[in-house]
JSON list of C-alpha atoms in Angstrom, two decimals:
[
{"chain": "A", "resi": 1, "resn": "MET", "atom": "CA", "xyz": [-74.70, 221.86, 143.54]},
{"chain": "A", "resi": 2, "resn": "ILE", "atom": "CA", "xyz": [-75.34, 221.80, 147.25]},
{"chain": "A", "resi": 3, "resn": "ASN", "atom": "CA", "xyz": [-77.58, 219.55, 149.29]},
{"chain": "A", "resi": 4, "resn": "GLN", "atom": "CA", "xyz": [-80.34, 221.49, 151.05]},
{"chain": "A", "resi": 5, "resn": "ASP", "atom": "CA", "xyz": [-79.53, 220.01, 154.46]},
{"chain": "A", "resi": 6, "resn": "TYR", "atom": "CA", "xyz": [-75.88, 221.03, 154.15]},
{"chain": "A", "resi": 7, "resn": "GLN", "atom": "CA", "xyz": [-76.86, 224.50, 152.96]},
{"chain": "A", "resi": 8, "resn": "GLN", "atom": "CA", "xyz": [-79.04, 224.94, 156.05]},
{"chain": "A", "resi": 9, "resn": "GLN", "atom": "CA", "xyz": [-76.18, 223.85, 158.30]},
{"chain": "A", "resi": 10, "resn": "ILE", "atom": "CA", "xyz": [-73.71, 226.35, 156.88]},
{"chain": "A", "resi": 11, "resn": "GLN", "atom": "CA", "xyz": [-76.37, 229.08, 156.97]},
{"chain": "A", "resi": 12, "resn": "ALA", "atom": "CA", "xyz": [-76.81, 228.36, 160.68]},
{"chain": "A", "resi": 13, "resn": "MET", "atom": "CA", "xyz": [-73.06, 228.63, 161.22]},
{"chain": "A", "resi": 14, "resn": "HIS", "atom": "CA", "xyz": [-72.88, 231.95, 159.36]},
{"chain": "A", "resi": 15, "resn": "GLU", "atom": "CA", "xyz": [-75.77, 233.30, 161.42]},
{"chain": "A", "resi": 16, "resn": "GLY", "atom": "CA", "xyz": [-73.81, 232.35, 164.52]},
{"chain": "A", "resi": 17, "resn": "GLY", "atom": "CA", "xyz": [-70.91, 234.59, 163.45]},
{"chain": "A", "resi": 18, "resn": "LYS", "atom": "CA", "xyz": [-68.43, 231.78, 162.91]},
{"chain": "A", "resi": 19, "resn": "PHE", "atom": "CA", "xyz": [-66.72, 233.18, 159.76]},
{"chain": "A", "resi": 20, "resn": "ASN", "atom": "CA", "xyz": [-65.51, 236.78, 159.54]},
{"chain": "A", "resi": 21, "resn": "ASN", "atom": "CA", "xyz": [-61.82, 237.27, 158.78]},
{"chain": "A", "resi": 22, "resn": "GLY", "atom": "CA", "xyz": [-61.76, 239.63, 155.80]},
{"chain": "A", "resi": 23, "resn": "ALA", "atom": "CA", "xyz": [-58.77, 241.73, 156.88]},
{"chain": "A", "resi": 24, "resn": "LYS", "atom": "CA", "xyz": [-56.60, 238.64, 157.36]},
{"chain": "A", "resi": 25, "resn": "LYS", "atom": "CA", "xyz": [-57.58, 237.29, 153.94]},
{"chain": "A", "resi": 26, "resn": "LEU", "atom": "CA", "xyz": [-56.97, 240.67, 152.30]},
{"chain": "A", "resi": 27, "resn": "LYS", "atom": "CA", "xyz": [-53.31, 240.52, 153.37]},
{"chain": "A", "resi": 28, "resn": "LEU", "atom": "CA", "xyz": [-53.09, 237.13, 151.66]},
{"chain": "A", "resi": 29, "resn": "ILE", "atom": "CA", "xyz": [-54.44, 238.35, 148.31]},
{"chain": "A", "resi": 30, "resn": "VAL", "atom": "CA", "xyz": [-52.91, 241.85, 148.09]},
{"chain": "A", "resi": 31, "resn": "PRO", "atom": "CA", "xyz": [-49.95, 240.60, 145.98]},
{"chain": "A", "resi": 32, "resn": "PHE", "atom": "CA", "xyz": [-52.43, 238.89, 143.62]},
{"chain": "A", "resi": 33, "resn": "LEU", "atom": "CA", "xyz": [-54.57, 242.04, 143.32]},
{"chain": "A", "resi": 34, "resn": "GLU", "atom": "CA", "xyz": [-51.51, 244.23, 142.77]},
{"chain": "A", "resi": 35, "resn": "GLN", "atom": "CA", "xyz": [-50.10, 241.96, 140.08]},
{"chain": "A", "resi": 36, "resn": "TYR", "atom": "CA", "xyz": [-53.29, 241.30, 138.10]},
{"chain": "A", "resi": 37, "resn": "GLN", "atom": "CA", "xyz": [-55.24, 244.52, 138.82]},
{"chain": "A", "resi": 38, "resn": "PRO", "atom": "CA", "xyz": [-58.68, 243.11, 138.07]},
{"chain": "A", "resi": 39, "resn": "ARG", "atom": "CA", "xyz": [-61.55, 245.51, 137.36]},
{"chain": "A", "resi": 40, "resn": "THR", "atom": "CA", "xyz": [-64.17, 242.93, 138.34]},
{"chain": "A", "resi": 41, "resn": "LEU", "atom": "CA", "xyz": [-63.85, 240.22, 140.95]},
{"chain": "A", "resi": 42, "resn": "LEU", "atom": "CA", "xyz": [-65.92, 237.38, 142.37]},
{"chain": "A", "resi": 43, "resn": "ASP", "atom": "CA", "xyz": [-65.24, 236.04, 145.85]},
{"chain": "A", "resi": 44, "resn": "PHE", "atom": "CA", "xyz": [-66.42, 232.43, 145.66]},
{"chain": "A", "resi": 45, "resn": "GLY", "atom": "CA", "xyz": [-67.30, 231.21, 149.14]},
{"chain": "A", "resi": 46, "resn": "CYS", "atom": "CA", "xyz": [-67.42, 234.74, 150.51]},
{"chain": "A", "resi": 47, "resn": "GLY", "atom": "CA", "xyz": [-69.22, 233.95, 153.77]},
{"chain": "A", "resi": 48, "resn": "LYS", "atom": "CA", "xyz": [-70.66, 237.17, 155.17]},
{"chain": "A", "resi": 49, "resn": "GLY", "atom": "CA", "xyz": [-68.74, 239.27, 152.64]},
{"chain": "A", "resi": 50, "resn": "ALA", "atom": "CA", "xyz": [-66.02, 240.56, 154.99]},
{"chain": "A", "resi": 51, "resn": "LEU", "atom": "CA", "xyz": [-63.26, 240.20, 152.38]},
{"chain": "A", "resi": 52, "resn": "ILE", "atom": "CA", "xyz": [-65.42, 241.90, 149.76]},
{"chain": "A", "resi": 53, "resn": "GLU", "atom": "CA", "xyz": [-65.83, 244.89, 152.06]},
{"chain": "A", "resi": 54, "resn": "CYS", "atom": "CA", "xyz": [-62.08, 245.04, 152.69]},
{"chain": "A", "resi": 55, "resn": "ILE", "atom": "CA", "xyz": [-61.34, 244.93, 148.96]},
{"chain": "A", "resi": 56, "resn": "ARG", "atom": "CA", "xyz": [-63.91, 247.67, 148.26]},
{"chain": "A", "resi": 57, "resn": "GLU", "atom": "CA", "xyz": [-62.33, 249.91, 150.91]},
{"chain": "A", "resi": 58, "resn": "THR", "atom": "CA", "xyz": [-58.74, 249.28, 149.80]},
{"chain": "A", "resi": 59, "resn": "TYR", "atom": "CA", "xyz": [-59.33, 249.02, 146.04]},
{"chain": "A", "resi": 60, "resn": "PRO", "atom": "CA", "xyz": [-62.41, 251.17, 145.30]},
{"chain": "A", "resi": 61, "resn": "SER", "atom": "CA", "xyz": [-61.94, 250.78, 141.53]},
{"chain": "A", "resi": 62, "resn": "VAL", "atom": "CA", "xyz": [-62.48, 247.00, 141.75]},
{"chain": "A", "resi": 63, "resn": "GLN", "atom": "CA", "xyz": [-66.12, 245.98, 141.38]},
{"chain": "A", "resi": 64, "resn": "CYS", "atom": "CA", "xyz": [-66.66, 243.05, 143.75]},
{"chain": "A", "resi": 65, "resn": "TRP", "atom": "CA", "xyz": [-69.35, 240.42, 143.93]},
{"chain": "A", "resi": 66, "resn": "GLY", "atom": "CA", "xyz": [-69.68, 237.47, 146.22]},
{"chain": "A", "resi": 67, "resn": "TYR", "atom": "CA", "xyz": [-71.19, 234.02, 146.16]},
{"chain": "A", "resi": 68, "resn": "ASP", "atom": "CA", "xyz": [-71.77, 231.77, 149.14]},
{"chain": "A", "resi": 69, "resn": "PRO", "atom": "CA", "xyz": [-74.67, 229.33, 149.34]},
{"chain": "A", "resi": 70, "resn": "GLY", "atom": "CA", "xyz": [-74.36, 229.46, 153.11]},
{"chain": "A", "resi": 71, "resn": "HIS", "atom": "CA", "xyz": [-75.35, 233.12, 153.44]},
{"chain": "A", "resi": 72, "resn": "VAL", "atom": "CA", "xyz": [-78.68, 234.52, 152.28]},
{"chain": "A", "resi": 73, "resn": "ASP", "atom": "CA", "xyz": [-77.09, 237.79, 151.11]},
{"chain": "A", "resi": 74, "resn": "PHE", "atom": "CA", "xyz": [-74.82, 235.92, 148.68]},
{"chain": "A", "resi": 75, "resn": "ASP", "atom": "CA", "xyz": [-76.64, 232.69, 147.81]},
{"chain": "A", "resi": 76, "resn": "ARG", "atom": "CA", "xyz": [-77.25, 233.58, 144.13]},
{"chain": "A", "resi": 77, "resn": "MET", "atom": "CA", "xyz": [-74.46, 233.09, 141.65]},
{"chain": "A", "resi": 78, "resn": "PRO", "atom": "CA", "xyz": [-73.95, 236.18, 139.49]},
{"chain": "A", "resi": 79, "resn": "SER", "atom": "CA", "xyz": [-74.50, 235.50, 135.79]},
{"chain": "A", "resi": 80, "resn": "GLU", "atom": "CA", "xyz": [-71.46, 237.35, 134.48]},
{"chain": "A", "resi": 81, "resn": "THR", "atom": "CA", "xyz": [-67.81, 236.37, 134.20]},
{"chain": "A", "resi": 82, "resn": "PHE", "atom": "CA", "xyz": [-65.13, 238.29, 136.11]},
{"chain": "A", "resi": 83, "resn": "ASP", "atom": "CA", "xyz": [-61.58, 239.40, 135.45]},
{"chain": "A", "resi": 84, "resn": "ALA", "atom": "CA", "xyz": [-60.62, 237.54, 138.61]},
{"chain": "A", "resi": 85, "resn": "VAL", "atom": "CA", "xyz": [-62.13, 234.95, 140.91]},
{"chain": "A", "resi": 86, "resn": "ILE", "atom": "CA", "xyz": [-60.79, 234.43, 144.41]},
{"chain": "A", "resi": 87, "resn": "SER", "atom": "CA", "xyz": [-61.63, 231.65, 146.79]},
{"chain": "A", "resi": 88, "resn": "THR", "atom": "CA", "xyz": [-59.91, 231.58, 150.15]},
{"chain": "A", "resi": 89, "resn": "ASP", "atom": "CA", "xyz": [-60.55, 228.68, 152.49]},
{"chain": "A", "resi": 90, "resn": "ALA", "atom": "CA", "xyz": [-63.80, 227.72, 150.80]},
{"chain": "A", "resi": 91, "resn": "ILE", "atom": "CA", "xyz": [-63.27, 224.94, 148.26]},
{"chain": "A", "resi": 92, "resn": "GLU", "atom": "CA", "xyz": [-62.54, 222.36, 150.96]},
{"chain": "A", "resi": 93, "resn": "HIS", "atom": "CA", "xyz": [-66.06, 223.00, 152.28]},
{"chain": "A", "resi": 94, "resn": "ILE", "atom": "CA", "xyz": [-67.68, 221.70, 149.08]},
{"chain": "A", "resi": 95, "resn": "GLU", "atom": "CA", "xyz": [-69.51, 218.40, 149.34]},
{"chain": "A", "resi": 96, "resn": "PRO", "atom": "CA", "xyz": [-67.33, 215.78, 147.58]},
{"chain": "A", "resi": 97, "resn": "GLU", "atom": "CA", "xyz": [-70.11, 214.69, 145.25]},
{"chain": "A", "resi": 98, "resn": "HIS", "atom": "CA", "xyz": [-70.43, 218.28, 143.96]},
{"chain": "A", "resi": 99, "resn": "LEU", "atom": "CA", "xyz": [-66.74, 219.13, 143.62]},
{"chain": "A", "resi": 100, "resn": "ALA", "atom": "CA", "xyz": [-66.34, 218.49, 139.86]},
{"chain": "A", "resi": 101, "resn": "ASP", "atom": "CA", "xyz": [-69.45, 220.50, 138.96]},
{"chain": "A", "resi": 102, "resn": "THR", "atom": "CA", "xyz": [-68.44, 223.30, 141.32]},
{"chain": "A", "resi": 103, "resn": "LEU", "atom": "CA", "xyz": [-64.95, 223.54, 139.84]},
{"chain": "A", "resi": 104, "resn": "ARG", "atom": "CA", "xyz": [-66.50, 223.71, 136.35]},
{"chain": "A", "resi": 105, "resn": "LEU", "atom": "CA", "xyz": [-68.83, 226.47, 137.56]},
{"chain": "A", "resi": 106, "resn": "ILE", "atom": "CA", "xyz": [-65.94, 228.44, 139.04]},
{"chain": "A", "resi": 107, "resn": "ASP", "atom": "CA", "xyz": [-64.06, 227.95, 135.76]},
{"chain": "A", "resi": 108, "resn": "SER", "atom": "CA", "xyz": [-66.98, 229.43, 133.84]},
{"chain": "A", "resi": 109, "resn": "LYS", "atom": "CA", "xyz": [-66.77, 232.60, 135.95]},
{"chain": "A", "resi": 110, "resn": "ILE", "atom": "CA", "xyz": [-63.04, 233.26, 135.39]},
{"chain": "A", "resi": 111, "resn": "GLY", "atom": "CA", "xyz": [-62.31, 235.77, 132.66]},
{"chain": "A", "resi": 112, "resn": "ARG", "atom": "CA", "xyz": [-58.53, 235.94, 133.16]},
{"chain": "A", "resi": 113, "resn": "VAL", "atom": "CA", "xyz": [-57.20, 234.66, 136.45]},
{"chain": "A", "resi": 114, "resn": "ALA", "atom": "CA", "xyz": [-58.08, 233.11, 139.80]},
{"chain": "A", "resi": 115, "resn": "PHE", "atom": "CA", "xyz": [-56.49, 232.79, 143.22]},
{"chain": "A", "resi": 116, "resn": "PHE", "atom": "CA", "xyz": [-57.30, 229.84, 145.47]},
{"chain": "A", "resi": 117, "resn": "ARG", "atom": "CA", "xyz": [-56.25, 229.11, 149.02]},
{"chain": "A", "resi": 118, "resn": "ILE", "atom": "CA", "xyz": [-57.22, 225.56, 149.92]},
{"chain": "A", "resi": 119, "resn": "ALA", "atom": "CA", "xyz": [-56.91, 224.23, 153.45]},
{"chain": "A", "resi": 120, "resn": "CYS", "atom": "CA", "xyz": [-55.44, 220.73, 153.32]},
{"chain": "A", "resi": 121, "resn": "HIS", "atom": "CA", "xyz": [-56.14, 219.93, 156.95]},
{"chain": "A", "resi": 122, "resn": "PRO", "atom": "CA", "xyz": [-59.16, 219.36, 159.18]},
{"chain": "A", "resi": 123, "resn": "ALA", "atom": "CA", "xyz": [-61.00, 222.45, 160.42]},
{"chain": "A", "resi": 124, "resn": "ARG", "atom": "CA", "xyz": [-61.25, 223.51, 164.02]},
{"chain": "A", "resi": 125, "resn": "LYS", "atom": "CA", "xyz": [-65.02, 223.91, 163.64]},
{"chain": "A", "resi": 126, "resn": "ARG", "atom": "CA", "xyz": [-67.73, 221.33, 163.27]},
{"chain": "A", "resi": 127, "resn": "LEU", "atom": "CA", "xyz": [-71.04, 221.49, 161.46]},
{"chain": "A", "resi": 128, "resn": "PRO", "atom": "CA", "xyz": [-74.20, 221.25, 163.55]},
{"chain": "A", "resi": 129, "resn": "ASP", "atom": "CA", "xyz": [-74.48, 217.57, 162.52]},
{"chain": "A", "resi": 130, "resn": "GLY", "atom": "CA", "xyz": [-70.99, 216.90, 163.96]},
{"chain": "A", "resi": 131, "resn": "ARG", "atom": "CA", "xyz": [-69.00, 216.61, 160.71]},
{"chain": "A", "resi": 132, "resn": "ASN", "atom": "CA", "xyz": [-65.78, 218.52, 160.32]},
{"chain": "A", "resi": 133, "resn": "CYS", "atom": "CA", "xyz": [-66.37, 221.76, 158.39]},
{"chain": "A", "resi": 134, "resn": "HIS", "atom": "CA", "xyz": [-63.68, 220.78, 155.89]},
{"chain": "A", "resi": 135, "resn": "LEU", "atom": "CA", "xyz": [-65.59, 218.12, 154.00]},
{"chain": "A", "resi": 136, "resn": "ILE", "atom": "CA", "xyz": [-62.63, 217.42, 151.70]},
{"chain": "A", "resi": 137, "resn": "VAL", "atom": "CA", "xyz": [-59.21, 217.03, 153.32]},
{"chain": "A", "resi": 138, "resn": "GLU", "atom": "CA", "xyz": [-56.67, 216.07, 150.67]},
{"chain": "A", "resi": 139, "resn": "GLU", "atom": "CA", "xyz": [-53.04, 216.80, 149.85]},
{"chain": "A", "resi": 140, "resn": "PRO", "atom": "CA", "xyz": [-52.06, 219.64, 147.48]},
{"chain": "A", "resi": 141, "resn": "ALA", "atom": "CA", "xyz": [-51.20, 217.16, 144.69]},
{"chain": "A", "resi": 142, "resn": "TRP", "atom": "CA", "xyz": [-54.77, 215.82, 144.81]},
{"chain": "A", "resi": 143, "resn": "TRP", "atom": "CA", "xyz": [-56.21, 219.34, 144.57]},
{"chain": "A", "resi": 144, "resn": "ARG", "atom": "CA", "xyz": [-53.86, 220.17, 141.70]},
{"chain": "A", "resi": 145, "resn": "GLU", "atom": "CA", "xyz": [-55.14, 217.14, 139.79]},
{"chain": "A", "resi": 146, "resn": "GLN", "atom": "CA", "xyz": [-58.80, 218.07, 140.43]},
{"chain": "A", "resi": 147, "resn": "ILE", "atom": "CA", "xyz": [-58.26, 221.64, 139.22]},
{"chain": "A", "resi": 148, "resn": "GLN", "atom": "CA", "xyz": [-56.40, 220.51, 136.13]},
{"chain": "A", "resi": 149, "resn": "ARG", "atom": "CA", "xyz": [-59.04, 217.88, 135.35]},
{"chain": "A", "resi": 150, "resn": "HIS", "atom": "CA", "xyz": [-62.14, 220.08, 135.75]},
{"chain": "A", "resi": 151, "resn": "MET", "atom": "CA", "xyz": [-60.97, 223.55, 134.77]},
{"chain": "A", "resi": 152, "resn": "THR", "atom": "CA", "xyz": [-59.65, 225.03, 131.51]},
{"chain": "A", "resi": 153, "resn": "GLY", "atom": "CA", "xyz": [-56.44, 226.95, 131.91]},
{"chain": "A", "resi": 154, "resn": "ARG", "atom": "CA", "xyz": [-53.28, 226.31, 133.85]},
{"chain": "A", "resi": 155, "resn": "ILE", "atom": "CA", "xyz": [-51.76, 226.73, 137.27]},
{"chain": "A", "resi": 156, "resn": "THR", "atom": "CA", "xyz": [-49.05, 229.37, 136.85]},
{"chain": "A", "resi": 157, "resn": "TRP", "atom": "CA", "xyz": [-47.96, 229.67, 140.47]},
{"chain": "A", "resi": 158, "resn": "GLU", "atom": "CA", "xyz": [-48.37, 227.58, 143.58]},
{"chain": "A", "resi": 159, "resn": "ARG", "atom": "CA", "xyz": [-47.16, 227.50, 147.16]},
{"chain": "A", "resi": 160, "resn": "VAL", "atom": "CA", "xyz": [-47.58, 224.95, 149.92]},
{"chain": "A", "resi": 161, "resn": "GLU", "atom": "CA", "xyz": [-47.40, 226.27, 153.47]},
{"chain": "A", "resi": 162, "resn": "LEU", "atom": "CA", "xyz": [-47.18, 224.06, 156.54]},
{"chain": "A", "resi": 163, "resn": "PHE", "atom": "CA", "xyz": [-50.14, 224.38, 158.90]},
{"chain": "A", "resi": 164, "resn": "ASP", "atom": "CA", "xyz": [-49.42, 223.11, 162.39]},
{"chain": "A", "resi": 165, "resn": "LYS", "atom": "CA", "xyz": [-51.68, 224.12, 165.26]},
{"chain": "A", "resi": 166, "resn": "ARG", "atom": "CA", "xyz": [-51.47, 220.83, 167.14]},
{"chain": "A", "resi": 167, "resn": "GLU", "atom": "CA", "xyz": [-50.67, 222.66, 170.37]},
{"chain": "A", "resi": 168, "resn": "LYS", "atom": "CA", "xyz": [-54.30, 223.91, 170.27]},
{"chain": "A", "resi": 169, "resn": "ASN", "atom": "CA", "xyz": [-55.88, 220.77, 168.85]},
{"chain": "A", "resi": 170, "resn": "PRO", "atom": "CA", "xyz": [-54.20, 217.50, 167.75]},
{"chain": "A", "resi": 171, "resn": "ILE", "atom": "CA", "xyz": [-56.14, 217.35, 164.45]},
{"chain": "A", "resi": 172, "resn": "LEU", "atom": "CA", "xyz": [-54.96, 220.77, 163.25]},
{"chain": "A", "resi": 173, "resn": "PHE", "atom": "CA", "xyz": [-52.08, 219.67, 161.09]},
{"chain": "A", "resi": 174, "resn": "GLY", "atom": "CA", "xyz": [-51.51, 219.67, 157.36]},
{"chain": "A", "resi": 175, "resn": "SER", "atom": "CA", "xyz": [-50.89, 222.40, 154.82]},
{"chain": "A", "resi": 176, "resn": "LYS", "atom": "CA", "xyz": [-52.39, 225.34, 153.00]},
{"chain": "A", "resi": 177, "resn": "TYR", "atom": "CA", "xyz": [-52.24, 225.26, 149.22]},
{"chain": "A", "resi": 178, "resn": "ASP", "atom": "CA", "xyz": [-52.18, 228.56, 147.32]},
{"chain": "A", "resi": 179, "resn": "ILE", "atom": "CA", "xyz": [-52.67, 228.63, 143.56]},
{"chain": "A", "resi": 180, "resn": "ILE", "atom": "CA", "xyz": [-52.84, 231.20, 140.80]},
{"chain": "A", "resi": 181, "resn": "PHE", "atom": "CA", "xyz": [-54.77, 229.82, 137.86]},
{"chain": "A", "resi": 182, "resn": "GLU", "atom": "CA", "xyz": [-54.78, 231.61, 134.51]},
{"chain": "A", "resi": 183, "resn": "LYS", "atom": "CA", "xyz": [-57.02, 231.25, 131.49]},
{"chain": "A", "resi": 184, "resn": "PRO", "atom": "CA", "xyz": [-55.46, 230.79, 128.06]}
]
């Protein structure tokens, strides 16, 4: 579900220390963790695992796993399902031709509930080949349709937040789409 060339490019970016904002992401998901109190959790697109470490320190009773094909420590998908799956600023990095299969894979890992934050704007960073790191830049309504089409369950909460960093870079404009997705 990932082209080898793309996997090598994101591995090179991770080795260069380009993704490591676990504490910031923890603040985003604390309300989710407090409400659903999962015992097991998968961070899909976990990068170097910074958020996993923050969750383990703050919520020691939660057993955390991570998956990220761009980091050798997390490039194997665990076989089990999890009470909760989180994915923060990762789904937009999926190659478009693999999105449907990846959403079905994520769906197969959700035991009860999932939280997604999807960036609906171009990224500041570029891949080594020059492409924008956000391979899929679409509006929240498009993402909602994709999730509903390829996953079994329902979106029970959503929020769209304006993202405007044009003062730093003219392409940094759009929104962030947060979703809670629950299984039947």
